[in-house]
């Protein structure tokens, strides 16, 4: 069976780690592209040699030439300036909007039929910009955020209760940042609602830690930002799409009336399969969760307005 071709734009920590997660599956050929001469080629060569140890036969190519990405089945965008300590995701907007525009012009030229997964920050607004430039169907341009934010919340809950993370079911919606919305009414541990297991004050502490989860890692690393969990989230989405898994996952998607919003990219549950976003899932939210979701949407809309001023 012919392997699918995946191109990753940006050979930094997130891009190169995503290349590793994808290559080791043995199902996808990977092109790792970076505008700088050397890093993508070197990492691709190193990764190819690691696959020899794994006994996995896939093609891994490093390049700075978009022609090598031609006819990709799926493109992952990680390119852009990383978030630095003290910098909000919105601070990145002016820097990364032009990067996203340039990248998407090349994707449109060389892989007009590809699915596109955006990881670059500020995530929701960069995904919106990708859709503007690509002019692809909304189902094919998706942001990776909810899987990461949900993983952080699940991790903190499992540690709080000293139980397996496998037994924590939850979902984080909204924007990828300080306004994200961990949905407590849909958070269960072994079938028990979280509010029956953890005090209200401790739940709030876990929620706040989740909201600032990216910043916590940035501060600890001192240089750079998270990359293991974001890149693993990419794999989850790639498998759901290219293997037509029909997964229900929280992703950043384009709304046209769902949840009462239009012309916005925001994190909600969706069915992800062979057609990309096959369905937006509208779950029941409490009044407080609806209010928090509204605040998150308003913050994103403000960013989209600024984006249109920067990139008319």
Tab-separated table of C-alpha atoms in Angstrom:
chain	number	residue	atom	x	y	z
A	1	UNK	CA	0.000	0.000	0.000
A	2	UNK	CA	1.332	3.432	-0.967
A	3	UNK	CA	2.282	5.489	2.048
A	4	UNK	CA	0.698	8.902	2.568
A	5	UNK	CA	2.979	11.928	2.237
A	6	UNK	CA	3.102	14.380	5.126
A	7	UNK	CA	5.044	17.633	5.013
A	8	UNK	CA	5.972	19.485	8.190
A	9	UNK	CA	6.759	23.171	7.818
A	10	UNK	CA	9.198	24.239	10.501
A	11	UNK	CA	12.027	22.007	11.745
A	12	UNK	CA	12.173	23.296	15.304
A	13	UNK	CA	11.418	21.164	18.355
A	14	UNK	CA	7.698	20.762	17.612
A	15	UNK	CA	8.218	20.038	13.910
A	16	UNK	CA	11.091	17.599	14.309
A	17	UNK	CA	9.407	15.771	17.201
A	18	UNK	CA	6.206	15.496	15.159
A	19	UNK	CA	8.304	14.034	12.339
A	20	UNK	CA	9.553	11.386	14.774
A	21	UNK	CA	6.075	10.468	16.044
A	22	UNK	CA	4.807	10.195	12.466
A	23	UNK	CA	7.758	8.317	10.980
A	24	UNK	CA	7.845	5.661	13.682
A	25	UNK	CA	4.299	4.592	12.748
A	26	UNK	CA	5.725	3.200	9.507
A	27	UNK	CA	2.686	4.477	7.605
A	28	UNK	CA	3.746	7.905	6.379
A	29	UNK	CA	6.596	9.379	4.333
A	30	UNK	CA	7.720	12.645	5.897
A	31	UNK	CA	9.168	15.835	4.422
A	32	UNK	CA	10.644	18.209	7.005
A	33	UNK	CA	11.056	21.745	5.682
A	34	UNK	CA	12.779	24.762	7.185
A	35	UNK	CA	13.797	28.057	5.584
A	36	UNK	CA	17.286	27.765	7.078
A	37	UNK	CA	19.878	25.657	5.300
A	38	UNK	CA	20.899	22.565	7.245
A	39	UNK	CA	18.653	21.934	10.282
A	40	UNK	CA	15.860	20.130	8.417
A	41	UNK	CA	18.318	18.062	6.395
A	42	UNK	CA	20.358	17.124	9.454
A	43	UNK	CA	17.353	16.176	11.558
A	44	UNK	CA	15.838	14.171	8.697
A	45	UNK	CA	19.077	12.238	8.240
A	46	UNK	CA	19.358	11.538	11.966
A	47	UNK	CA	15.714	10.467	12.072
A	48	UNK	CA	16.179	8.180	9.055
A	49	UNK	CA	19.053	6.457	10.837
A	50	UNK	CA	16.931	5.990	13.949
A	51	UNK	CA	14.285	4.297	11.789
A	52	UNK	CA	16.942	1.805	10.680
A	53	UNK	CA	17.343	0.821	14.332
A	54	UNK	CA	13.561	0.602	14.693
A	55	UNK	CA	13.327	-1.510	11.533
A	56	UNK	CA	10.848	0.930	9.981
A	57	UNK	CA	10.949	1.549	6.223
A	58	UNK	CA	9.746	5.074	5.465
A	59	UNK	CA	11.157	7.964	3.457
A	60	UNK	CA	12.217	11.009	5.498
A	61	UNK	CA	13.502	14.044	3.635
A	62	UNK	CA	14.848	17.331	4.918
A	63	UNK	CA	14.683	20.370	2.673
A	64	UNK	CA	14.316	24.139	2.344
A	65	UNK	CA	12.607	23.854	-1.040
A	66	UNK	CA	8.796	23.780	-1.130
A	67	UNK	CA	8.934	21.861	-4.397
A	68	UNK	CA	9.862	18.791	-2.315
A	69	UNK	CA	6.505	19.060	-0.519
A	70	UNK	CA	4.571	18.813	-3.803
A	71	UNK	CA	1.390	16.728	-3.663
A	72	UNK	CA	1.433	16.226	0.093
A	73	UNK	CA	-1.632	14.469	1.476
A	74	UNK	CA	-1.379	16.497	4.671
A	75	UNK	CA	0.708	19.475	5.781
A	76	UNK	CA	1.522	20.372	9.398
A	77	UNK	CA	2.474	23.998	10.046
A	78	UNK	CA	4.714	24.600	13.066
A	79	UNK	CA	6.675	27.514	11.588
A	80	UNK	CA	6.886	30.838	13.370
A	81	UNK	CA	8.511	32.529	16.301
A	82	UNK	CA	8.275	30.498	19.513
A	83	UNK	CA	6.600	31.864	22.595
A	84	UNK	CA	9.069	33.359	25.087
A	85	UNK	CA	8.685	33.823	28.840
A	86	UNK	CA	6.359	36.698	29.643
A	87	UNK	CA	4.973	36.725	26.110
A	88	UNK	CA	1.289	36.032	25.545
A	89	UNK	CA	0.095	34.153	22.486
A	90	UNK	CA	-1.406	37.408	21.226
A	91	UNK	CA	2.039	39.033	21.402
A	92	UNK	CA	3.069	36.591	18.702
A	93	UNK	CA	0.352	37.720	16.333
A	94	UNK	CA	2.196	40.457	14.494
A	95	UNK	CA	5.298	38.300	14.113
A	96	UNK	CA	3.664	35.090	12.980
A	97	UNK	CA	0.820	36.370	10.784
A	98	UNK	CA	3.218	37.158	7.935
A	99	UNK	CA	4.997	33.833	8.381
A	100	UNK	CA	1.677	31.995	8.125
A	101	UNK	CA	0.733	33.931	5.005
A	102	UNK	CA	4.004	33.044	3.278
A	103	UNK	CA	3.782	29.356	4.237
A	104	UNK	CA	0.184	28.987	3.092
A	105	UNK	CA	0.884	30.602	-0.272
A	106	UNK	CA	3.418	27.835	-0.904
A	107	UNK	CA	1.086	25.084	0.319
A	108	UNK	CA	-1.648	26.374	-1.977
A	109	UNK	CA	0.787	26.325	-4.896
A	110	UNK	CA	2.292	22.856	-4.362
A	111	UNK	CA	-0.352	20.856	-2.430
A	112	UNK	CA	-3.780	22.292	-3.271
A	113	UNK	CA	-5.584	19.112	-2.183
A	114	UNK	CA	-3.880	18.681	1.192
A	115	UNK	CA	-5.355	18.692	4.654
A	116	UNK	CA	-3.660	21.341	6.805
A	117	UNK	CA	-3.060	21.173	10.568
A	118	UNK	CA	-1.891	24.398	12.214
A	119	UNK	CA	0.198	24.323	15.408
A	120	UNK	CA	1.743	27.812	15.249
A	121	UNK	CA	0.687	30.357	17.886
A	122	UNK	CA	-1.495	32.260	18.490
A	123	UNK	CA	-3.208	29.080	17.384
A	124	UNK	CA	-6.819	30.099	16.796
A	125	UNK	CA	-5.927	33.250	14.878
A	126	UNK	CA	-3.164	31.569	12.857
A	127	UNK	CA	-5.607	28.847	11.804
A	128	UNK	CA	-8.047	31.567	10.735
A	129	UNK	CA	-5.286	33.206	8.684
A	130	UNK	CA	-4.356	29.886	7.102
A	131	UNK	CA	-7.949	29.419	5.967
A	132	UNK	CA	-8.022	32.987	4.569
A	133	UNK	CA	-4.884	32.486	2.494
A	134	UNK	CA	-5.464	28.884	1.411
A	135	UNK	CA	-9.158	29.328	0.640
A	136	UNK	CA	-9.535	25.565	1.174
A	137	UNK	CA	-12.757	23.971	2.418
A	138	UNK	CA	-13.218	24.640	6.140
A	139	UNK	CA	-13.168	20.880	6.803
A	140	UNK	CA	-9.550	20.680	5.618
A	141	UNK	CA	-7.945	23.448	7.706
A	142	UNK	CA	-7.795	22.572	11.403
A	143	UNK	CA	-5.901	23.764	14.470
A	144	UNK	CA	-4.259	21.496	17.049
A	145	UNK	CA	-4.962	22.859	20.531
A	146	UNK	CA	-7.806	21.090	22.324
A	147	UNK	CA	-6.013	17.758	22.392
A	148	UNK	CA	-3.006	19.397	24.051
A	149	UNK	CA	-5.017	21.448	26.562
A	150	UNK	CA	-7.166	18.429	27.430
A	151	UNK	CA	-4.050	16.306	27.938
A	152	UNK	CA	-2.708	18.869	30.393
A	153	UNK	CA	-5.955	18.939	32.363
A	154	UNK	CA	-6.131	15.126	32.432
A	155	UNK	CA	-2.536	14.957	33.643
A	156	UNK	CA	-3.148	17.361	36.529
A	157	UNK	CA	-6.358	15.560	37.576
A	158	UNK	CA	-4.692	12.143	37.532
A	159	UNK	CA	-1.830	13.413	39.675
A	160	UNK	CA	-4.215	15.091	42.111
A	161	UNK	CA	-6.122	11.837	42.640
A	162	UNK	CA	-3.156	9.484	42.169
A	163	UNK	CA	-5.037	7.472	39.551
A	164	UNK	CA	-4.364	6.433	35.950
A	165	UNK	CA	-4.730	9.176	33.362
A	166	UNK	CA	-6.586	6.570	31.292
A	167	UNK	CA	-9.537	6.859	33.640
A	168	UNK	CA	-9.927	10.636	33.317
A	169	UNK	CA	-12.490	11.733	30.730
A	170	UNK	CA	-12.716	15.459	30.031
A	171	UNK	CA	-12.533	18.074	27.310
A	172	UNK	CA	-11.100	21.583	27.079
A	173	UNK	CA	-12.804	23.965	24.640
A	174	UNK	CA	-12.427	27.598	23.587
A	175	UNK	CA	-9.297	29.473	22.614
A	176	UNK	CA	-5.803	28.100	23.100
A	177	UNK	CA	-4.649	30.378	25.873
A	178	UNK	CA	-5.724	31.977	29.128
A	179	UNK	CA	-9.403	31.971	28.103
A	180	UNK	CA	-9.647	28.231	27.426
A	181	UNK	CA	-12.630	26.436	28.968
A	182	UNK	CA	-12.120	23.128	30.803
A	183	UNK	CA	-15.634	21.657	30.759
A	184	UNK	CA	-16.164	20.543	34.361
A	185	UNK	CA	-19.708	19.353	33.697
A	186	UNK	CA	-18.209	16.801	31.286
A	187	UNK	CA	-15.257	15.805	33.468
A	188	UNK	CA	-15.434	12.301	34.920
A	189	UNK	CA	-13.028	9.969	36.691
A	190	UNK	CA	-14.065	6.342	36.378
A	191	UNK	CA	-17.632	7.489	35.751
A	192	UNK	CA	-17.729	9.833	38.758
A	193	UNK	CA	-18.177	13.567	38.269
A	194	UNK	CA	-15.023	15.421	39.285
A	195	UNK	CA	-16.907	17.639	41.738
A	196	UNK	CA	-17.676	14.574	43.863
A	197	UNK	CA	-13.987	13.707	44.178
A	198	UNK	CA	-12.097	16.994	44.463
A	199	UNK	CA	-12.923	20.158	46.386
A	200	UNK	CA	-14.056	23.236	44.516
A	201	UNK	CA	-10.888	25.138	45.469
A	202	UNK	CA	-8.609	22.358	44.252
A	203	UNK	CA	-10.553	22.014	40.999
A	204	UNK	CA	-10.126	25.756	40.412
A	205	UNK	CA	-6.384	25.421	41.047
A	206	UNK	CA	-6.164	22.633	38.453
A	207	UNK	CA	-8.167	24.698	35.971
A	208	UNK	CA	-5.863	27.680	36.417
A	209	UNK	CA	-2.762	25.513	36.062
A	210	UNK	CA	-4.185	24.099	32.835
A	211	UNK	CA	-4.889	27.558	31.457
A	212	UNK	CA	-1.301	28.579	32.146
A	213	UNK	CA	0.162	25.186	31.268
A	214	UNK	CA	2.103	26.417	28.257
A	215	UNK	CA	3.551	29.357	30.164
A	216	UNK	CA	4.646	27.074	33.010
A	217	UNK	CA	6.685	24.983	30.591
A	218	UNK	CA	8.134	28.071	28.873
A	219	UNK	CA	9.311	29.355	32.255
A	220	UNK	CA	10.871	26.022	33.233
A	221	UNK	CA	12.624	25.544	29.899
A	222	UNK	CA	13.872	29.154	29.969
A	223	UNK	CA	14.364	28.904	26.216
A	224	UNK	CA	11.695	27.551	23.904
A	225	UNK	CA	8.260	26.073	24.577
A	226	UNK	CA	6.484	22.718	24.864
A	227	UNK	CA	7.039	20.220	22.070
A	228	UNK	CA	6.488	16.604	23.167
A	229	UNK	CA	2.756	16.944	23.920
A	230	UNK	CA	1.924	19.333	21.034
A	231	UNK	CA	3.606	17.059	18.507
A	232	UNK	CA	1.870	13.988	19.953
A	233	UNK	CA	-1.407	15.850	19.505
A	234	UNK	CA	-0.516	16.272	15.831
A	235	UNK	CA	-0.133	12.502	15.470
A	236	UNK	CA	-3.568	11.961	17.019
A	237	UNK	CA	-5.136	14.232	14.404
A	238	UNK	CA	-3.147	12.866	11.471
A	239	UNK	CA	-4.155	9.298	12.287
A	240	UNK	CA	-7.806	10.294	12.694
A	241	UNK	CA	-7.832	11.935	9.249
A	242	UNK	CA	-5.598	9.754	7.105
A	243	UNK	CA	-6.841	6.499	8.640
A	244	UNK	CA	-10.487	7.666	8.646
A	245	UNK	CA	-10.905	6.858	12.329
A	246	UNK	CA	-14.025	8.984	12.949
A	247	UNK	CA	-12.575	10.196	16.274
A	248	UNK	CA	-14.384	12.696	18.498
A	249	UNK	CA	-11.620	15.139	19.411
A	250	UNK	CA	-11.428	18.751	20.575
A	251	UNK	CA	-9.945	20.716	17.670
A	252	UNK	CA	-9.834	24.322	16.510
A	253	UNK	CA	-12.370	24.469	13.687
A	254	UNK	CA	-14.327	27.020	11.669
A	255	UNK	CA	-17.828	27.662	12.963
A	256	UNK	CA	-20.778	28.707	10.811
A	257	UNK	CA	-23.517	28.970	13.405
A	258	UNK	CA	-22.561	26.143	15.759
A	259	UNK	CA	-22.534	27.197	19.424
A	260	UNK	CA	-24.069	30.473	18.181
A	261	UNK	CA	-20.903	31.743	16.432
A	262	UNK	CA	-19.934	32.413	12.834
A	263	UNK	CA	-16.687	33.218	11.017
A	264	UNK	CA	-14.442	32.157	13.880
A	265	UNK	CA	-11.889	29.420	14.539
A	266	UNK	CA	-12.274	28.118	18.092
A	267	UNK	CA	-11.836	24.849	19.968
A	268	UNK	CA	-14.873	22.548	20.044
A	269	UNK	CA	-15.420	18.784	19.827
A	270	UNK	CA	-15.624	17.461	16.302
A	271	UNK	CA	-15.690	14.199	14.407
A	272	UNK	CA	-12.378	13.860	12.626
A	273	UNK	CA	-12.135	11.384	9.766
A	274	UNK	CA	-11.249	10.872	6.137
A	275	UNK	CA	-13.002	14.078	5.057
A	276	UNK	CA	-11.337	16.128	7.778
A	277	UNK	CA	-13.837	17.804	10.105
A	278	UNK	CA	-16.866	15.684	9.310
A	279	UNK	CA	-19.126	17.062	12.025
A	280	UNK	CA	-19.032	19.687	14.776
A	281	UNK	CA	-20.345	18.167	18.002
A	282	UNK	CA	-22.463	20.538	20.095
A	283	UNK	CA	-22.324	19.365	23.709
A	284	UNK	CA	-24.437	20.698	26.561
A	285	UNK	CA	-22.739	23.403	28.608
A	286	UNK	CA	-23.736	24.951	31.913
A	287	UNK	CA	-24.563	28.661	32.031
A	288	UNK	CA	-21.113	29.345	33.526
A	289	UNK	CA	-19.399	27.345	30.783
A	290	UNK	CA	-21.393	29.183	28.110
A	291	UNK	CA	-20.329	32.481	29.650
A	292	UNK	CA	-16.671	31.416	29.716
A	293	UNK	CA	-16.897	30.173	26.124
A	294	UNK	CA	-18.349	33.545	25.101
A	295	UNK	CA	-15.425	35.377	26.737
A	296	UNK	CA	-13.004	33.097	24.918
A	297	UNK	CA	-14.740	33.705	21.590
A	298	UNK	CA	-14.666	37.465	22.140
A	299	UNK	CA	-10.908	37.365	22.784
A	300	UNK	CA	-10.379	35.437	19.553
A	301	UNK	CA	-12.605	37.819	17.598
A	302	UNK	CA	-10.505	40.740	18.843
A	303	UNK	CA	-7.412	38.933	17.581
A	304	UNK	CA	-9.051	38.289	14.221
A	305	UNK	CA	-9.858	41.992	13.928
A	306	UNK	CA	-6.221	42.869	14.611
A	307	UNK	CA	-5.125	40.213	12.125
A	308	UNK	CA	-7.180	41.830	9.362
A	309	UNK	CA	-5.506	45.155	10.090
A	310	UNK	CA	-2.057	43.542	9.815
A	311	UNK	CA	-2.926	41.383	6.806
A	312	UNK	CA	-5.835	43.072	4.964
